[in-house]
Amino acid sequence: VVHLVATAVLTGGAWGSFVVIYPAFALVGPAQWPGYHAAHVRAITRVIVGPWAVQGVSTAALLLDPPDGAFVAAAALAVLALAAVVLTFAGAVPAHNRLGAAADGGGPVLATLNRVHLARSLVWSAGTVLAAVVLVR
């Protein structure tokens, strides 16, 4: 249950960012952009770090002591969690760093961030569905 809730929170945050927050980046003027983006990064980090840490710990717990007959599902949950970490640190973080240094909130860097973030949103969504399946089986 803990793993499902943490992953679901990450999924909701990811889709909220993809549908609401990232499109709004293009509405911020160049003069306000650096401060706006810095505030976004600080705020979203506070929202995501807790559930992400819980997801990590609960993933390890599921691998160490999987529910009866669910080791393959636990391993798949671990692969999905790892995929989100890789997408974040190999794609989203560098894109946010480039965005933070940009003069505005649009352009090709935002398009790159959106592609990476869509992949993360899908990965977290798959993790939520799989965790729910494991819970109810």
CSV table of N, CA, C and O in Angstrom, one decimal:
chain,number,residue,atom,x,y,z
A,1,VAL,N,0.8,-1.2,0.0
A,1,VAL,CA,0.0,0.0,0.0
A,1,VAL,C,0.9,1.3,0.0
A,1,VAL,O,0.6,2.2,-0.7
A,2,VAL,N,1.9,1.2,0.8
A,2,VAL,CA,2.8,2.4,0.9
A,2,VAL,C,3.4,2.7,-0.5
A,2,VAL,O,3.5,3.8,-1.0
A,3,HIS,N,3.9,1.6,-1.1
A,3,HIS,CA,4.5,1.8,-2.5
A,3,HIS,C,3.5,2.3,-3.5
A,3,HIS,O,3.8,3.2,-4.2
A,4,LEU,N,2.3,1.8,-3.4
A,4,LEU,CA,1.2,2.2,-4.3
A,4,LEU,C,1.0,3.7,-4.1
A,4,LEU,O,0.9,4.5,-5.1
A,5,VAL,N,0.8,4.1,-2.9
A,5,VAL,CA,0.5,5.5,-2.6
A,5,VAL,C,1.6,6.4,-3.1
A,5,VAL,O,1.4,7.5,-3.7
A,6,ALA,N,2.9,6.1,-2.7
A,6,ALA,CA,4.0,6.9,-3.1
A,6,ALA,C,4.1,7.1,-4.6
A,6,ALA,O,4.3,8.2,-5.2
A,7,THR,N,3.9,5.9,-5.3
A,7,THR,CA,4.0,6.0,-6.8
A,7,THR,C,2.8,6.7,-7.4
A,7,THR,O,3.0,7.5,-8.4
A,8,ALA,N,1.7,6.6,-6.8
A,8,ALA,CA,0.5,7.3,-7.3
A,8,ALA,C,0.7,8.9,-7.1
A,8,ALA,O,0.3,9.7,-8.0
A,9,VAL,N,1.3,9.2,-6.0
A,9,VAL,CA,1.6,10.7,-5.8
A,9,VAL,C,2.5,11.2,-6.8
A,9,VAL,O,2.3,12.3,-7.4
A,10,LEU,N,3.6,10.4,-7.1
A,10,LEU,CA,4.5,10.8,-8.1
A,10,LEU,C,3.8,10.9,-9.5
A,10,LEU,O,4.1,11.8,-10.3
A,11,THR,N,3.0,10.0,-9.8
A,11,THR,CA,2.2,10.0,-11.1
A,11,THR,C,1.4,11.2,-11.2
A,11,THR,O,1.4,11.9,-12.2
A,12,GLY,N,0.6,11.5,-10.1
A,12,GLY,CA,-0.2,12.7,-10.2
A,12,GLY,C,0.6,14.0,-10.3
A,12,GLY,O,0.2,14.9,-11.1
A,13,GLY,N,1.7,14.1,-9.6
A,13,GLY,CA,2.6,15.2,-9.8
A,13,GLY,C,3.1,15.3,-11.2
A,13,GLY,O,3.2,16.4,-11.8
A,14,ALA,N,3.5,14.2,-11.7
A,14,ALA,CA,4.1,14.2,-13.1
A,14,ALA,C,3.1,14.7,-14.1
A,14,ALA,O,3.4,15.5,-15.0
A,15,TRP,N,1.8,14.1,-14.1
A,15,TRP,CA,0.8,14.5,-15.0
A,15,TRP,C,0.4,16.0,-14.8
A,15,TRP,O,0.2,16.7,-15.8
A,16,GLY,N,0.4,16.4,-13.6
A,16,GLY,CA,0.1,17.9,-13.3
A,16,GLY,C,1.1,18.8,-13.9
A,16,GLY,O,0.8,19.8,-14.5
A,17,SER,N,2.4,18.4,-13.8
A,17,SER,CA,3.4,19.2,-14.4
A,17,SER,C,3.3,19.2,-15.9
A,17,SER,O,3.5,20.2,-16.5
A,18,PHE,N,3.1,18.0,-16.5
A,18,PHE,CA,3.0,17.9,-17.9
A,18,PHE,C,1.9,18.7,-18.5
A,18,PHE,O,2.0,19.3,-19.5
A,19,VAL,N,0.7,18.6,-17.9
A,19,VAL,CA,-0.5,19.2,-18.4
A,19,VAL,C,-0.6,20.7,-18.1
A,19,VAL,O,-1.1,21.5,-18.9
A,20,VAL,N,-0.2,21.1,-16.9
A,20,VAL,CA,-0.5,22.4,-16.4
A,20,VAL,C,0.8,23.3,-16.2
A,20,VAL,O,0.9,24.4,-16.8
A,21,ILE,N,1.8,22.8,-15.5
A,21,ILE,CA,3.0,23.6,-15.2
A,21,ILE,C,3.9,23.9,-16.4
A,21,ILE,O,4.2,25.0,-16.6
A,22,TYR,N,4.3,22.8,-17.1
A,22,TYR,CA,5.2,23.1,-18.2
A,22,TYR,C,4.6,23.9,-19.3
A,22,TYR,O,5.3,24.8,-19.8
A,23,PRO,N,3.4,23.7,-19.7
A,23,PRO,CA,2.8,24.6,-20.7
A,23,PRO,C,2.8,26.1,-20.2
A,23,PRO,O,2.9,27.0,-21.0
A,24,ALA,N,2.6,26.3,-18.9
A,24,ALA,CA,2.6,27.7,-18.4
A,24,ALA,C,3.9,28.4,-18.4
A,24,ALA,O,4.0,29.6,-18.4
A,25,PHE,N,5.0,27.6,-18.6
A,25,PHE,CA,6.3,28.2,-18.7
A,25,PHE,C,6.4,29.2,-19.8
A,25,PHE,O,7.0,30.2,-19.7
A,26,ALA,N,5.7,28.9,-20.9
A,26,ALA,CA,5.8,29.7,-22.1
A,26,ALA,C,5.1,31.1,-21.9
A,26,ALA,O,5.3,32.0,-22.6
A,27,LEU,N,4.3,31.2,-20.8
A,27,LEU,CA,3.6,32.4,-20.5
A,27,LEU,C,4.4,33.4,-19.6
A,27,LEU,O,3.9,34.5,-19.4
A,28,VAL,N,5.5,33.0,-19.1
A,28,VAL,CA,6.3,33.8,-18.3
A,28,VAL,C,7.3,34.7,-19.1
A,28,VAL,O,8.0,34.2,-20.0
A,29,GLY,N,7.3,36.0,-18.8
A,29,GLY,CA,8.1,36.9,-19.6
A,29,GLY,C,9.6,36.7,-19.3
A,29,GLY,O,9.9,36.2,-18.2
A,30,PRO,N,10.4,37.2,-20.2
A,30,PRO,CA,11.9,37.0,-20.0
A,30,PRO,C,12.4,37.6,-18.7
A,30,PRO,O,13.3,37.0,-18.1
A,31,ALA,N,11.9,38.8,-18.3
A,31,ALA,CA,12.4,39.4,-17.1
A,31,ALA,C,12.1,38.6,-15.9
A,31,ALA,O,12.8,38.6,-14.9
A,32,GLN,N,10.9,37.9,-15.9
A,32,GLN,CA,10.5,37.1,-14.7
A,32,GLN,C,11.0,35.7,-14.8
A,32,GLN,O,11.0,35.0,-13.8
A,33,TRP,N,11.5,35.2,-15.9
A,33,TRP,CA,11.8,33.8,-16.1
A,33,TRP,C,12.8,33.3,-15.1
A,33,TRP,O,12.5,32.2,-14.5
A,34,PRO,N,13.9,33.9,-14.9
A,34,PRO,CA,14.9,33.2,-14.0
A,34,PRO,C,14.4,33.0,-12.6
A,34,PRO,O,14.6,31.9,-12.1
A,35,GLY,N,13.7,34.0,-12.1
A,35,GLY,CA,13.2,33.8,-10.7
A,35,GLY,C,12.0,32.8,-10.7
A,35,GLY,O,11.9,32.0,-9.7
A,36,TYR,N,11.2,32.8,-11.7
A,36,TYR,CA,10.1,31.9,-11.8
A,36,TYR,C,10.6,30.5,-11.9
A,36,TYR,O,10.1,29.6,-11.1
A,37,HIS,N,11.5,30.2,-12.7
A,37,HIS,CA,12.0,28.8,-12.9
A,37,HIS,C,12.7,28.4,-11.6
A,37,HIS,O,12.5,27.2,-11.2
A,38,ALA,N,13.5,29.2,-11.0
A,38,ALA,CA,14.2,28.9,-9.8
A,38,ALA,C,13.2,28.5,-8.7
A,38,ALA,O,13.3,27.6,-7.9
A,39,ALA,N,12.1,29.3,-8.6
A,39,ALA,CA,11.0,29.1,-7.6
A,39,ALA,C,10.3,27.7,-7.9
A,39,ALA,O,10.0,27.0,-7.0
A,40,HIS,N,10.1,27.5,-9.2
A,40,HIS,CA,9.5,26.2,-9.6
A,40,HIS,C,10.3,25.0,-9.1
A,40,HIS,O,9.8,24.1,-8.5
A,41,VAL,N,11.6,25.1,-9.4
A,41,VAL,CA,12.5,24.0,-9.1
A,41,VAL,C,12.5,23.7,-7.6
A,41,VAL,O,12.4,22.6,-7.1
A,42,ARG,N,12.6,24.8,-6.8
A,42,ARG,CA,12.6,24.6,-5.3
A,42,ARG,C,11.3,24.0,-4.8
A,42,ARG,O,11.3,23.1,-4.0
A,43,ALA,N,10.2,24.5,-5.4
A,43,ALA,CA,8.9,24.0,-4.9
A,43,ALA,C,8.6,22.6,-5.3
A,43,ALA,O,8.2,21.8,-4.5
A,44,ILE,N,8.9,22.3,-6.6
A,44,ILE,CA,8.6,20.9,-7.0
A,44,ILE,C,9.5,19.9,-6.4
A,44,ILE,O,9.1,18.8,-6.1
A,45,THR,N,10.7,20.3,-6.0
A,45,THR,CA,11.6,19.4,-5.3
A,45,THR,C,11.0,19.1,-4.0
A,45,THR,O,11.1,17.9,-3.6
A,46,ARG,N,10.5,20.0,-3.3
A,46,ARG,CA,9.9,19.8,-2.0
A,46,ARG,C,8.7,18.8,-2.1
A,46,ARG,O,8.4,18.0,-1.2
A,47,VAL,N,7.9,18.9,-3.2
A,47,VAL,CA,6.8,18.1,-3.4
A,47,VAL,C,7.2,16.7,-3.7
A,47,VAL,O,6.5,15.7,-3.3
A,48,ILE,N,8.2,16.5,-4.5
A,48,ILE,CA,8.5,15.2,-5.0
A,48,ILE,C,9.5,14.4,-4.2
A,48,ILE,O,9.4,13.1,-4.2
A,49,VAL,N,10.4,15.0,-3.5
A,49,VAL,CA,11.5,14.3,-2.7
A,49,VAL,C,10.9,13.2,-1.8
A,49,VAL,O,11.4,12.1,-1.7
A,50,GLY,N,9.9,13.6,-1.0
A,50,GLY,CA,9.4,12.7,0.0
A,50,GLY,C,8.8,11.4,-0.6
A,50,GLY,O,9.2,10.3,-0.3
A,51,PRO,N,7.8,11.6,-1.5
A,51,PRO,CA,7.3,10.4,-2.1
A,51,PRO,C,8.3,9.6,-2.9
A,51,PRO,O,8.2,8.4,-2.9
A,52,TRP,N,9.3,10.3,-3.5
A,52,TRP,CA,10.3,9.5,-4.2
A,52,TRP,C,11.2,8.7,-3.3
A,52,TRP,O,11.5,7.6,-3.6
A,53,ALA,N,11.5,9.3,-2.1
A,53,ALA,CA,12.3,8.5,-1.1
A,53,ALA,C,11.4,7.3,-0.6
A,53,ALA,O,12.0,6.2,-0.5
A,54,VAL,N,10.2,7.5,-0.4
A,54,VAL,CA,9.3,6.4,0.1
A,54,VAL,C,9.2,5.4,-1.0
A,54,VAL,O,9.2,4.2,-0.7
A,55,GLN,N,9.1,5.8,-2.3
A,55,GLN,CA,9.0,4.8,-3.4
A,55,GLN,C,10.3,4.0,-3.4
A,55,GLN,O,10.3,2.8,-3.6
A,56,GLY,N,11.5,4.7,-3.2
A,56,GLY,CA,12.7,3.9,-3.2
A,56,GLY,C,12.8,2.9,-2.1
A,56,GLY,O,13.2,1.8,-2.3
A,57,VAL,N,12.5,3.3,-0.9
A,57,VAL,CA,12.5,2.4,0.2
A,57,VAL,C,11.5,1.3,0.1
A,57,VAL,O,11.9,0.1,0.3
A,58,SER,N,10.3,1.6,-0.4
A,58,SER,CA,9.3,0.5,-0.5
A,58,SER,C,9.7,-0.4,-1.7
A,58,SER,O,9.4,-1.6,-1.6
A,59,THR,N,10.4,0.1,-2.7
A,59,THR,CA,10.8,-0.8,-3.8
A,59,THR,C,11.8,-1.8,-3.2
A,59,THR,O,11.8,-3.0,-3.5
A,60,ALA,N,12.8,-1.3,-2.5
A,60,ALA,CA,13.8,-2.2,-1.8
A,60,ALA,C,13.1,-3.2,-1.0
A,60,ALA,O,13.4,-4.4,-1.0
A,61,ALA,N,12.1,-2.8,-0.2
A,61,ALA,CA,11.4,-3.7,0.7
A,61,ALA,C,10.7,-4.8,-0.1
A,61,ALA,O,10.7,-5.9,0.3
A,62,LEU,N,10.0,-4.4,-1.2
A,62,LEU,CA,9.3,-5.3,-2.1
A,62,LEU,C,10.3,-6.3,-2.7
A,62,LEU,O,10.0,-7.5,-2.8
A,63,LEU,N,11.5,-5.9,-3.0
A,63,LEU,CA,12.5,-6.8,-3.6
A,63,LEU,C,13.0,-7.8,-2.5
A,63,LEU,O,13.2,-8.9,-2.8
A,64,LEU,N,13.2,-7.3,-1.3
A,64,LEU,CA,13.7,-8.1,-0.2
A,64,LEU,C,12.7,-9.1,0.3
A,64,LEU,O,13.1,-10.2,0.7
A,65,ASP,N,11.4,-8.7,0.3
A,65,ASP,CA,10.4,-9.5,0.8
A,65,ASP,C,9.1,-9.3,0.0
A,65,ASP,O,8.1,-8.7,0.4
A,66,PRO,N,9.2,-9.9,-1.2
A,66,PRO,CA,8.0,-9.7,-2.1
A,66,PRO,C,6.8,-10.5,-1.6
A,66,PRO,O,6.9,-11.5,-0.9
A,67,PRO,N,5.6,-10.0,-2.0
A,67,PRO,CA,4.4,-10.8,-1.7
A,67,PRO,C,4.5,-12.1,-2.3
A,67,PRO,O,5.2,-12.3,-3.3
A,68,ASP,N,3.8,-13.1,-1.8
A,68,ASP,CA,3.9,-14.5,-2.3
A,68,ASP,C,3.6,-14.5,-3.8
A,68,ASP,O,2.6,-14.0,-4.3
A,69,GLY,N,4.6,-15.1,-4.5
A,69,GLY,CA,4.5,-15.2,-6.0
A,69,GLY,C,4.6,-14.0,-6.8
A,69,GLY,O,4.2,-13.9,-7.9
A,70,ALA,N,5.1,-12.9,-6.1
A,70,ALA,CA,5.1,-11.6,-6.8
A,70,ALA,C,6.5,-11.0,-7.0
A,70,ALA,O,6.7,-9.8,-7.2
A,71,PHE,N,7.5,-11.9,-7.0
A,71,PHE,CA,8.9,-11.4,-7.2
A,71,PHE,C,9.1,-10.8,-8.5
A,71,PHE,O,9.7,-9.7,-8.6
A,72,VAL,N,8.5,-11.4,-9.6
A,72,VAL,CA,8.6,-10.8,-10.9
A,72,VAL,C,8.0,-9.4,-11.0
A,72,VAL,O,8.6,-8.4,-11.5
A,73,ALA,N,6.8,-9.2,-10.4
A,73,ALA,CA,6.2,-7.9,-10.3
A,73,ALA,C,7.0,-6.9,-9.5
A,73,ALA,O,7.2,-5.8,-9.9
A,74,ALA,N,7.6,-7.4,-8.4
A,74,ALA,CA,8.5,-6.5,-7.6
A,74,ALA,C,9.7,-6.1,-8.4
A,74,ALA,O,10.1,-4.9,-8.3
A,75,ALA,N,10.2,-7.0,-9.1
A,75,ALA,CA,11.4,-6.7,-10.0
A,75,ALA,C,11.0,-5.7,-11.1
A,75,ALA,O,11.7,-4.7,-11.4
A,76,ALA,N,9.8,-5.9,-11.6
A,76,ALA,CA,9.3,-4.9,-12.7
A,76,ALA,C,9.1,-3.5,-12.0
A,76,ALA,O,9.4,-2.5,-12.7
A,77,LEU,N,8.5,-3.5,-10.8
A,77,LEU,CA,8.4,-2.2,-10.1
A,77,LEU,C,9.7,-1.5,-9.9
A,77,LEU,O,9.9,-0.3,-10.1
A,78,ALA,N,10.7,-2.3,-9.6
A,78,ALA,CA,12.1,-1.8,-9.4
A,78,ALA,C,12.6,-1.2,-10.7
A,78,ALA,O,13.3,-0.2,-10.7
A,79,VAL,N,12.4,-1.9,-11.8
A,79,VAL,CA,12.9,-1.5,-13.1
A,79,VAL,C,12.2,-0.2,-13.5
A,79,VAL,O,12.8,0.8,-14.0
A,80,LEU,N,10.9,-0.1,-13.2
A,80,LEU,CA,10.2,1.2,-13.5
A,80,LEU,C,10.7,2.3,-12.7
A,80,LEU,O,10.9,3.4,-13.1
A,81,ALA,N,10.9,2.1,-11.4
A,81,ALA,CA,11.4,3.1,-10.5
A,81,ALA,C,12.8,3.6,-10.9
A,81,ALA,O,13.1,4.8,-11.0
A,82,LEU,N,13.6,2.6,-11.3
A,82,LEU,CA,15.0,3.0,-11.8
A,82,LEU,C,14.9,3.7,-13.1
A,82,LEU,O,15.6,4.7,-13.3
A,83,ALA,N,14.0,3.4,-14.0
A,83,ALA,CA,13.8,4.1,-15.3
A,83,ALA,C,13.4,5.6,-15.0
A,83,ALA,O,13.9,6.5,-15.6
A,84,ALA,N,12.6,5.8,-14.0
A,84,ALA,CA,12.2,7.2,-13.6
A,84,ALA,C,13.4,8.0,-13.1
A,84,ALA,O,13.6,9.1,-13.5
A,85,VAL,N,14.3,7.3,-12.3
A,85,VAL,CA,15.5,8.0,-11.8
A,85,VAL,C,16.4,8.3,-13.0
A,85,VAL,O,17.0,9.4,-13.1
A,86,VAL,N,16.6,7.3,-13.9
A,86,VAL,CA,17.5,7.6,-15.0
A,86,VAL,C,17.0,8.7,-15.9
A,86,VAL,O,17.7,9.6,-16.3
A,87,LEU,N,15.7,8.7,-16.2
A,87,LEU,CA,15.1,9.7,-17.0
A,87,LEU,C,15.2,11.1,-16.4
A,87,LEU,O,15.5,12.1,-17.0
A,88,THR,N,15.1,11.1,-15.0
A,88,THR,CA,15.2,12.4,-14.3
A,88,THR,C,16.6,12.9,-14.4
A,88,THR,O,16.8,14.1,-14.8
A,89,PHE,N,17.6,12.1,-14.0
A,89,PHE,CA,19.0,12.6,-13.9
A,89,PHE,C,19.7,12.7,-15.2
A,89,PHE,O,20.6,13.5,-15.4
A,90,ALA,N,19.3,11.9,-16.2
A,90,ALA,CA,19.9,12.0,-17.5
A,90,ALA,C,19.2,12.9,-18.5
A,90,ALA,O,19.8,13.5,-19.4
A,91,GLY,N,17.9,13.2,-18.2
A,91,GLY,CA,17.2,14.0,-19.1
A,91,GLY,C,16.5,15.3,-18.5
A,91,GLY,O,16.8,16.4,-19.0
A,92,ALA,N,15.7,15.1,-17.5
A,92,ALA,CA,15.0,16.2,-16.9
A,92,ALA,C,15.9,17.2,-16.2
A,92,ALA,O,15.7,18.4,-16.4
A,93,VAL,N,16.8,16.7,-15.4
A,93,VAL,CA,17.7,17.7,-14.7
A,93,VAL,C,18.5,18.5,-15.6
A,93,VAL,O,18.6,19.7,-15.5
A,94,PRO,N,19.2,17.9,-16.6
A,94,PRO,CA,20.0,18.7,-17.6
A,94,PRO,C,19.1,19.7,-18.3
A,94,PRO,O,19.5,20.9,-18.6
A,95,ALA,N,17.9,19.3,-18.7
A,95,ALA,CA,16.9,20.2,-19.4
A,95,ALA,C,16.6,21.4,-18.5
A,95,ALA,O,16.5,22.5,-18.9
A,96,HIS,N,16.3,21.1,-17.2
A,96,HIS,CA,15.9,22.2,-16.3
A,96,HIS,C,17.1,23.1,-16.1
A,96,HIS,O,17.0,24.3,-15.9
A,97,ASN,N,18.3,22.5,-16.0
A,97,ASN,CA,19.5,23.4,-15.9
A,97,ASN,C,19.6,24.3,-17.1
A,97,ASN,O,20.0,25.5,-16.9
A,98,ARG,N,19.4,23.8,-18.3
A,98,ARG,CA,19.4,24.7,-19.5
A,98,ARG,C,18.3,25.7,-19.5
A,98,ARG,O,18.5,26.8,-19.8
A,99,LEU,N,17.1,25.2,-19.0
A,99,LEU,CA,16.0,26.2,-18.9
A,99,LEU,C,16.3,27.3,-17.9
A,99,LEU,O,15.9,28.5,-18.2
A,100,GLY,N,16.9,26.9,-16.8
A,100,GLY,CA,17.2,27.9,-15.8
A,100,GLY,C,18.2,29.0,-16.3
A,100,GLY,O,18.1,30.2,-15.9
A,101,ALA,N,19.0,28.6,-17.3
A,101,ALA,CA,20.0,29.6,-17.8
A,101,ALA,C,19.4,30.3,-19.1
A,101,ALA,O,20.0,31.2,-19.6
A,102,ALA,N,18.2,29.9,-19.5
A,102,ALA,CA,17.6,30.5,-20.7
A,102,ALA,C,17.0,31.8,-20.4
A,102,ALA,O,16.7,32.1,-19.3
A,103,ALA,N,16.7,32.6,-21.4
A,103,ALA,CA,16.1,33.9,-21.3
A,103,ALA,C,14.6,33.8,-21.2
A,103,ALA,O,14.0,34.8,-20.8
A,104,ASP,N,14.0,32.7,-21.5
A,104,ASP,CA,12.6,32.5,-21.4
A,104,ASP,C,12.2,31.1,-21.2
A,104,ASP,O,13.1,30.2,-21.0
A,105,GLY,N,10.9,30.8,-21.1
A,105,GLY,CA,10.5,29.5,-20.7
A,105,GLY,C,10.0,28.6,-21.9
A,105,GLY,O,9.4,27.6,-21.7
A,106,GLY,N,10.4,29.0,-23.1
A,106,GLY,CA,9.9,28.2,-24.2
A,106,GLY,C,11.1,27.6,-25.1
A,106,GLY,O,12.2,27.5,-24.6
A,107,GLY,N,10.7,27.3,-26.2
A,107,GLY,CA,11.7,26.8,-27.2
A,107,GLY,C,12.1,25.4,-27.2
A,107,GLY,O,11.4,24.6,-26.5
A,108,PRO,N,13.2,25.0,-27.8
A,108,PRO,CA,13.5,23.6,-28.0
A,108,PRO,C,13.9,22.9,-26.7
A,108,PRO,O,13.7,21.7,-26.5
A,109,VAL,N,14.4,23.6,-25.7
A,109,VAL,CA,14.8,23.0,-24.4
A,109,VAL,C,13.5,22.6,-23.7
A,109,VAL,O,13.4,21.5,-23.2
A,110,LEU,N,12.4,23.4,-23.8
A,110,LEU,CA,11.2,23.0,-23.2
A,110,LEU,C,10.6,21.8,-23.9
A,110,LEU,O,10.0,20.9,-23.3
A,111,ALA,N,10.7,21.7,-25.2
A,111,ALA,CA,10.3,20.6,-26.0
A,111,ALA,C,11.0,19.3,-25.6
A,111,ALA,O,10.4,18.3,-25.4
A,112,THR,N,12.3,19.4,-25.3
A,112,THR,CA,13.1,18.3,-24.8
A,112,THR,C,12.6,17.9,-23.5
A,112,THR,O,12.4,16.7,-23.2
A,113,LEU,N,12.4,18.8,-22.6
A,113,LEU,CA,11.9,18.5,-21.2
A,113,LEU,C,10.5,17.8,-21.3
A,113,LEU,O,10.3,16.9,-20.6
A,114,ASN,N,9.7,18.3,-22.2
A,114,ASN,CA,8.4,17.7,-22.3
A,114,ASN,C,8.4,16.2,-22.8
A,114,ASN,O,7.7,15.4,-22.3
A,115,ARG,N,9.3,16.0,-23.7
A,115,ARG,CA,9.5,14.6,-24.2
A,115,ARG,C,10.0,13.7,-23.0
A,115,ARG,O,9.4,12.6,-22.8
A,116,VAL,N,11.0,14.1,-22.3
A,116,VAL,CA,11.5,13.4,-21.2
A,116,VAL,C,10.5,13.2,-20.1
A,116,VAL,O,10.3,12.1,-19.6
A,117,HIS,N,9.8,14.3,-19.9
A,117,HIS,CA,8.8,14.2,-18.8
A,117,HIS,C,7.6,13.3,-19.2
A,117,HIS,O,7.0,12.7,-18.3
A,118,LEU,N,7.2,13.3,-20.4
A,118,LEU,CA,6.1,12.4,-20.9
A,118,LEU,C,6.6,11.0,-20.6
A,118,LEU,O,5.8,10.2,-20.1
A,119,ALA,N,7.8,10.7,-20.9
A,119,ALA,CA,8.3,9.3,-20.6
A,119,ALA,C,8.2,9.0,-19.1
A,119,ALA,O,7.8,7.9,-18.7
A,120,ARG,N,8.7,10.0,-18.3
A,120,ARG,CA,8.6,9.7,-16.8
A,120,ARG,C,7.2,9.6,-16.4
A,120,ARG,O,6.9,8.7,-15.5
A,121,SER,N,6.3,10.4,-16.9
A,121,SER,CA,4.8,10.3,-16.5
A,121,SER,C,4.3,8.9,-16.9
A,121,SER,O,3.6,8.3,-16.1
A,122,LEU,N,4.7,8.4,-18.0
A,122,LEU,CA,4.2,7.1,-18.5
A,122,LEU,C,4.8,6.0,-17.6
A,122,LEU,O,4.1,5.0,-17.2
A,123,VAL,N,6.1,6.1,-17.2
A,123,VAL,CA,6.8,5.1,-16.4
A,123,VAL,C,6.1,5.1,-15.0
A,123,VAL,O,5.8,4.0,-14.5
A,124,TRP,N,5.9,6.3,-14.4
A,124,TRP,CA,5.2,6.3,-13.1
A,124,TRP,C,3.8,5.8,-13.2
A,124,TRP,O,3.3,5.1,-12.2
A,125,SER,N,3.1,6.1,-14.3
A,125,SER,CA,1.7,5.6,-14.4
A,125,SER,C,1.8,4.1,-14.5
A,125,SER,O,0.9,3.4,-13.8
A,126,ALA,N,2.7,3.5,-15.2
A,126,ALA,CA,2.8,2.0,-15.3
A,126,ALA,C,3.1,1.4,-13.9
A,126,ALA,O,2.6,0.4,-13.5
A,127,GLY,N,4.0,2.1,-13.2
A,127,GLY,CA,4.3,1.7,-11.8
A,127,GLY,C,3.1,1.7,-10.9
A,127,GLY,O,2.9,0.8,-10.1
A,128,THR,N,2.2,2.7,-11.1
A,128,THR,CA,1.0,2.8,-10.3
A,128,THR,C,0.1,1.7,-10.6
A,128,THR,O,-0.5,1.0,-9.7
A,129,VAL,N,-0.1,1.4,-11.8
A,129,VAL,CA,-1.0,0.4,-12.3
A,129,VAL,C,-0.5,-1.0,-11.8
A,129,VAL,O,-1.2,-1.8,-11.2
A,130,LEU,N,0.8,-1.2,-12.0
A,130,LEU,CA,1.4,-2.5,-11.5
A,130,LEU,C,1.3,-2.7,-10.0
A,130,LEU,O,1.0,-3.8,-9.5
A,131,ALA,N,1.6,-1.6,-9.3
A,131,ALA,CA,1.5,-1.7,-7.8
A,131,ALA,C,0.1,-2.0,-7.4
A,131,ALA,O,-0.1,-2.8,-6.4
A,132,ALA,N,-0.9,-1.4,-8.0
A,132,ALA,CA,-2.3,-1.7,-7.7
A,132,ALA,C,-2.7,-3.1,-8.0
A,132,ALA,O,-3.4,-3.8,-7.2
A,133,VAL,N,-2.2,-3.7,-9.1
A,133,VAL,CA,-2.4,-5.1,-9.5
A,133,VAL,C,-1.8,-6.0,-8.4
A,133,VAL,O,-2.5,-6.9,-8.0
A,134,VAL,N,-0.6,-5.7,-8.0
A,134,VAL,CA,0.1,-6.5,-7.0
A,134,VAL,C,-0.7,-6.5,-5.7
A,134,VAL,O,-0.9,-7.5,-5.0
A,135,LEU,N,-1.2,-5.3,-5.3
A,135,LEU,CA,-2.0,-5.1,-4.1
A,135,LEU,C,-3.3,-5.9,-4.1
A,135,LEU,O,-3.6,-6.5,-3.1
A,136,VAL,N,-4.0,-5.9,-5.2
A,136,VAL,CA,-5.3,-6.6,-5.2
A,136,VAL,C,-5.3,-8.0,-5.6
A,136,VAL,O,-6.3,-8.7,-5.5
A,137,ARG,N,-4.1,-8.5,-6.0
A,137,ARG,CA,-4.1,-9.9,-6.4
A,137,ARG,C,-4.2,-10.9,-5.3
A,137,ARG,O,-4.3,-11.0,-4.3
